[in-house]
Amino acid sequence: MSNDHKRPLTLRDVSEASGVSEMTVSRVLRNRGDVSEATREKVLAAAKELGYVPNKIAGALASNRVNLVAVIIPSLSNMVFPEVLTGINQVLEDTELQPVVGVTDYLPEKEERVLYEMLSWRPSGVIIAGLEHSEASRAMLEAAGIPVVEIMDTDGKPVDAMVGISHRRAGREMAAAILKAGYRHIGFMGTKMPLDHRARKRFEGFTEYLAKNGVEIEDREFYSGGSALAKGREMTQAMLERSPELDFLYYSNDMIGAGGLLYLLDKGIDVPGQIGLAGFNGVELLQGLPRQLATMDACRLEIGRKAAEIISARLSEPPAETESQITLVPKISYGDTLKRR
Amino acid sequence: MSNDHKRPLTLRDVSEASGVSEMTVSRVLRNRGDVSEATREKVLAAAKELGYVPNKIAGALASNRVNLVAVIIPSLSNMVFPEVLTGINQVLEDTELQPVVGVTDYLPEKEERVLYEMLSWRPSGVIIAGLEHSEASRAMLEAAGIPVVEIMDTDGKPVDAMVGISHRRAGREMAAAILKAGYRHIGFMGTKMPLDHRARKRFEGFTEYLAKNGVEIEDREFYSGGSALAKGREMTQAMLERSPELDFLYYSNDMIGAGGLLYLLDKGIDVPGQIGLAGFNGVELLQGLPRQLATMDACRLEIGRKAAEIISARLSEPPAETESQITLVPKISYGDTLKRR
DNA sequence: TTGAAAGCGCTAACAA
DNA sequence: TTGTTAGCGCTTTCAA
């Protein structure tokens, strides 16, 4: 631990301190090739003594191997993506691979920049949220020559592999459950995010199914910014004042749904008798509310895990066989806010 | 976009395609040095046409410059750290610097591994949560020869710079407010995390202040895992059944506090008359509850921003002057669950 | 304004 | 089991 000089230590320093060639030092530090126990110990002692930290930049350049997996997601403030990351981490932890996260804020141009930036580090694989990308982004992904897994959504054609759920189907199934339960006057609340394609697809699936059954959404409202719980409360109040005939409220995420639920309970409204509610995501965080919101699990952890497994399998030597188009099927959880029929 | 060969493109390819030397191509792509408009355009056209993405690994090795800032935090599933990241991002977005995140799960050994891993990419700076690190980690930070900002906590001695709040003081101040409001029978609930030093310090500050005023915590309970909201509810119920004399509940975070609050409201208990409540963090997410929980803002966004500013200032050419020990002072927000006196 | 040569710190491939 | 040589793709430095 006696690095007084400001210059970072190199293999050469360890080599000189231990009297072993740079090459052998390198072998010891990477556990590669046969090295006698004696030299091995000499080297490790010297490296530790000096406080040597290998330079991966040089290593990567020389070996043409970079054990990084680029993970590109729209947001961190959402609770859904951190959970996907957790799944990815769980799997990659048992491998040499390291995730590196980039955030796009749902902006295609930013996605493009982030992707470019990450690819310039020559990662071994890419996990990226969504199937919708700018043309330039798709081109980069195709040209990168590395495994690419598009996650969260399966309504579309992937560049390479994909793991997710069908949000269209999720919307349809919730619509089916709602109609089956006998509700007919439906309001919708969601985020004002034209670029959240998954929310859009859920909405489309939802309305299409209703339309096929002669039902139309009677009121809708979109929000942006602020505390989702508070927004759910406010929007619900506003909507019910405006459209008192509604008997069901479908929320595009659980947080605003929870806000709505708390509002209705406050008001002493009978849920799900007078008004039914459903959200989307299956946010574990909400257990602990006075009533459980009906929702649909987005399979976040599992998506992360499967995506990482695909990357890891493709990168193993020799490449392992894997399915490369995985559609998970979320189940409705009725909770206490959607009648069961 | 016609990279049919699997070999990634190099500067040389762009050089050949444009008839300009590699060196000049490099200059164009980095906007460095004087290049005639004519060649400049030739180069950019060729690069775009080929779909060239520069290799930062080689660039970093040659220039000995890596525009990465290692950000090391204990967890992502917490809502507090994503917000710190947002602050960091906001500031770094206007610079050349890029954050790279590593997660330690509150484990010192994992912190050590993650730190080692990140330092081996020779980042330009480090932002790391907490002041408590293993000896090896401290040694690495000291030896790295780059700006290091320790964040969140200021109760201790930093390796280099620090930005945060005093959690001891936060605990003391909450204790003071509680006593001042007249509560005397206090219960505490928190996470079972011996390695969460900030929660520990808050707890210590809290109990010390109480002790000085002749008050002692009368019941306590710790949880781990599961939905915080649900845990808060369960623990609150259990504690009040066990210790019905309690008139105040102090929660180590807002989520369990919210669970407790919902439970008490369910039960029709008078808050804050019969029982007062307080949490910690200032989670915006909770606005929208029927009552606002008393809490204390942890200044997460500001901490992230200030930390990034310090790194950025230190790295500018010439290095800008900055304060390097910043203690933010959180304010109590009384909400509707703590009497004001 | 442009180009040529050297070398960043490491590892692959080969030799001893 | 260990060492030597060459070179990864870029940028620095210096020369033209």
mmCIF file of C-alpha atoms in Angstrom, chain B residues 79-208:
data_model
loop_
_atom_site.group_PDB
_atom_site.id
_atom_site.type_symbol
_atom_site.label_atom_id
_atom_site.label_comp_id
_atom_site.label_asym_id
_atom_site.label_seq_id
_atom_site.Cartn_x
_atom_site.Cartn_y
_atom_site.Cartn_z
ATOM 1 C CA MET B 79 -36.467 5.088 -3.881
ATOM 2 C CA VAL B 80 -33.915 7.161 -2.017
ATOM 3 C CA PHE B 81 -30.947 6.198 -4.151
ATOM 4 C CA PRO B 82 -32.645 6.520 -7.516
ATOM 5 C CA GLU B 83 -33.375 10.077 -6.498
ATOM 6 C CA VAL B 84 -29.738 10.702 -5.675
ATOM 7 C CA LEU B 85 -28.883 9.310 -9.087
ATOM 8 C CA THR B 86 -31.317 11.702 -10.676
ATOM 9 C CA GLY B 87 -29.490 14.588 -9.037
ATOM 10 C CA ILE B 88 -26.142 13.299 -10.211
ATOM 11 C CA ASN B 89 -27.481 12.817 -13.717
ATOM 12 C CA GLN B 90 -28.918 16.290 -13.879
ATOM 13 C CA VAL B 91 -25.539 17.821 -13.250
ATOM 14 C CA LEU B 92 -23.372 15.444 -15.247
ATOM 15 C CA GLU B 93 -25.621 15.736 -18.256
ATOM 16 C CA ASP B 94 -24.103 19.138 -18.943
ATOM 17 C CA THR B 95 -20.575 17.777 -18.859
ATOM 18 C CA GLU B 96 -18.576 15.145 -20.662
ATOM 19 C CA LEU B 97 -18.841 12.906 -17.628
ATOM 20 C CA GLN B 98 -20.934 9.764 -17.459
ATOM 21 C CA PRO B 99 -22.075 8.067 -14.283
ATOM 22 C CA VAL B 100 -21.645 4.335 -13.942
ATOM 23 C CA VAL B 101 -23.579 2.771 -11.110
ATOM 24 C CA GLY B 102 -22.593 -0.078 -8.829
ATOM 25 C CA VAL B 103 -24.765 -1.573 -6.103
ATOM 26 C CA THR B 104 -23.441 -3.014 -2.849
ATOM 27 C CA ASP B 105 -26.571 -4.334 -1.067
ATOM 28 C CA TYR B 106 -25.204 -2.788 2.140
ATOM 29 C CA LEU B 107 -22.416 -5.390 2.222
ATOM 30 C CA PRO B 108 -18.880 -4.148 2.868
ATOM 31 C CA GLU B 109 -17.303 -7.057 1.001
ATOM 32 C CA LYS B 110 -19.504 -6.401 -1.965
ATOM 33 C CA GLU B 111 -18.662 -2.734 -1.792
ATOM 34 C CA GLU B 112 -15.031 -3.693 -1.919
ATOM 35 C CA ARG B 113 -15.537 -5.879 -4.977
ATOM 36 C CA VAL B 114 -17.639 -3.315 -6.783
ATOM 37 C CA LEU B 115 -15.159 -0.563 -6.018
ATOM 38 C CA TYR B 116 -12.245 -2.650 -7.258
ATOM 39 C CA GLU B 117 -14.150 -3.543 -10.375
ATOM 40 C CA MET B 118 -15.003 0.078 -11.082
ATOM 41 C CA LEU B 119 -11.576 1.459 -10.308
ATOM 42 C CA SER B 120 -10.117 -1.013 -12.738
ATOM 43 C CA TRP B 121 -11.842 0.996 -15.456
ATOM 44 C CA ARG B 122 -9.913 4.024 -14.263
ATOM 45 C CA PRO B 123 -12.849 6.390 -13.797
ATOM 46 C CA SER B 124 -12.222 10.102 -13.356
ATOM 47 C CA GLY B 125 -14.047 10.297 -10.053
ATOM 48 C CA VAL B 126 -15.974 8.345 -7.445
ATOM 49 C CA ILE B 127 -19.206 9.125 -5.646
ATOM 50 C CA ILE B 128 -19.847 6.630 -2.907
ATOM 51 C CA ALA B 129 -22.564 6.374 -0.275
ATOM 52 C CA GLY B 130 -21.578 6.517 3.352
ATOM 53 C CA LEU B 131 -18.453 7.165 5.351
ATOM 54 C CA GLU B 132 -17.988 3.620 6.621
ATOM 55 C CA HIS B 133 -15.853 1.442 4.383
ATOM 56 C CA SER B 134 -13.569 -1.513 4.836
ATOM 57 C CA GLU B 135 -9.932 -0.689 5.300
ATOM 58 C CA ALA B 136 -9.164 -2.058 1.857
ATOM 59 C CA SER B 137 -11.856 0.114 0.311
ATOM 60 C CA ARG B 138 -10.506 3.235 1.965
ATOM 61 C CA ALA B 139 -7.037 2.341 0.783
ATOM 62 C CA MET B 140 -8.265 1.945 -2.774
ATOM 63 C CA LEU B 141 -10.073 5.265 -2.635
ATOM 64 C CA GLU B 142 -7.020 7.008 -1.312
ATOM 65 C CA ALA B 143 -4.679 5.409 -3.801
ATOM 66 C CA ALA B 144 -6.895 6.059 -6.790
ATOM 67 C CA GLY B 145 -5.676 9.628 -7.088
ATOM 68 C CA ILE B 146 -9.057 10.880 -8.285
ATOM 69 C CA PRO B 147 -11.757 13.015 -6.647
ATOM 70 C CA VAL B 148 -13.838 11.007 -4.191
ATOM 71 C CA VAL B 149 -17.104 12.282 -2.759
ATOM 72 C CA GLU B 150 -18.752 10.382 0.055
ATOM 73 C CA ILE B 151 -22.442 11.141 0.211
ATOM 74 C CA MET B 152 -25.556 10.959 2.366
ATOM 75 C CA ASP B 153 -23.863 11.171 5.727
ATOM 76 C CA THR B 154 -21.610 13.721 7.385
ATOM 77 C CA ASP B 155 -21.135 12.121 10.785
ATOM 78 C CA GLY B 156 -17.551 11.055 10.296
ATOM 79 C CA LYS B 157 -14.355 11.756 8.454
ATOM 80 C CA PRO B 158 -14.311 11.506 4.675
ATOM 81 C CA VAL B 159 -11.460 10.215 2.555
ATOM 82 C CA ASP B 160 -11.700 13.343 0.460
ATOM 83 C CA ALA B 161 -14.943 15.304 -0.019
ATOM 84 C CA MET B 162 -18.389 14.709 1.465
ATOM 85 C CA VAL B 163 -21.964 15.889 0.980
ATOM 86 C CA GLY B 164 -24.873 14.876 3.122
ATOM 87 C CA ILE B 165 -26.819 15.439 6.260
ATOM 88 C CA SER B 166 -26.094 14.555 9.861
ATOM 89 C CA HIS B 167 -28.315 11.624 10.650
ATOM 90 C CA ARG B 168 -27.481 11.867 14.318
ATOM 91 C CA ARG B 169 -28.761 15.385 14.309
ATOM 92 C CA ALA B 170 -31.820 14.366 12.331
ATOM 93 C CA GLY B 171 -32.621 11.824 15.039
ATOM 94 C CA ARG B 172 -32.038 14.365 17.780
ATOM 95 C CA GLU B 173 -34.249 16.960 16.180
ATOM 96 C CA MET B 174 -37.092 14.581 15.690
ATOM 97 C CA ALA B 175 -36.782 13.537 19.320
ATOM 98 C CA ALA B 176 -36.864 17.183 20.327
ATOM 99 C CA ALA B 177 -39.977 17.898 18.311
ATOM 100 C CA ILE B 178 -41.703 14.860 19.752
ATOM 101 C CA LEU B 179 -40.934 15.743 23.344
ATOM 102 C CA LYS B 180 -41.841 19.352 22.770
ATOM 103 C CA ALA B 181 -45.220 18.239 21.507
ATOM 104 C CA GLY B 182 -45.752 16.480 24.779
ATOM 105 C CA TYR B 183 -45.450 12.834 23.810
ATOM 106 C CA ARG B 184 -43.657 10.657 26.355
ATOM 107 C CA HIS B 185 -44.313 7.029 25.550
ATOM 108 C CA ILE B 186 -42.392 6.315 22.420
ATOM 109 C CA GLY B 187 -42.065 3.235 20.280
ATOM 110 C CA PHE B 188 -39.575 2.736 17.456
ATOM 111 C CA MET B 189 -39.776 0.657 14.279
ATOM 112 C CA GLY B 190 -37.096 0.194 11.700
ATOM 113 C CA THR B 191 -35.244 -2.123 9.375
ATOM 114 C CA LYS B 192 -33.167 -4.979 10.636
ATOM 115 C CA MET B 193 -30.031 -3.657 9.023
ATOM 116 C CA PRO B 194 -26.969 -3.531 11.199
ATOM 117 C CA LEU B 195 -25.048 -2.285 8.174
ATOM 118 C CA ASP B 196 -27.272 0.669 7.435
ATOM 119 C CA HIS B 197 -25.110 3.138 9.317
ATOM 120 C CA ARG B 198 -27.315 6.083 8.565
ATOM 121 C CA ALA B 199 -30.388 4.453 10.068
ATOM 122 C CA ARG B 200 -28.256 3.475 13.029
ATOM 123 C CA LYS B 201 -27.020 7.015 13.559
ATOM 124 C CA ARG B 202 -30.505 8.419 13.399
ATOM 125 C CA PHE B 203 -31.560 5.930 15.989
ATOM 126 C CA GLU B 204 -28.632 6.801 18.209
ATOM 127 C CA GLY B 205 -29.222 10.511 17.937
ATOM 128 C CA PHE B 206 -32.855 9.910 18.704
ATOM 129 C CA THR B 207 -32.353 7.807 21.808
ATOM 130 C CA GLU B 208 -29.554 9.982 23.134
#
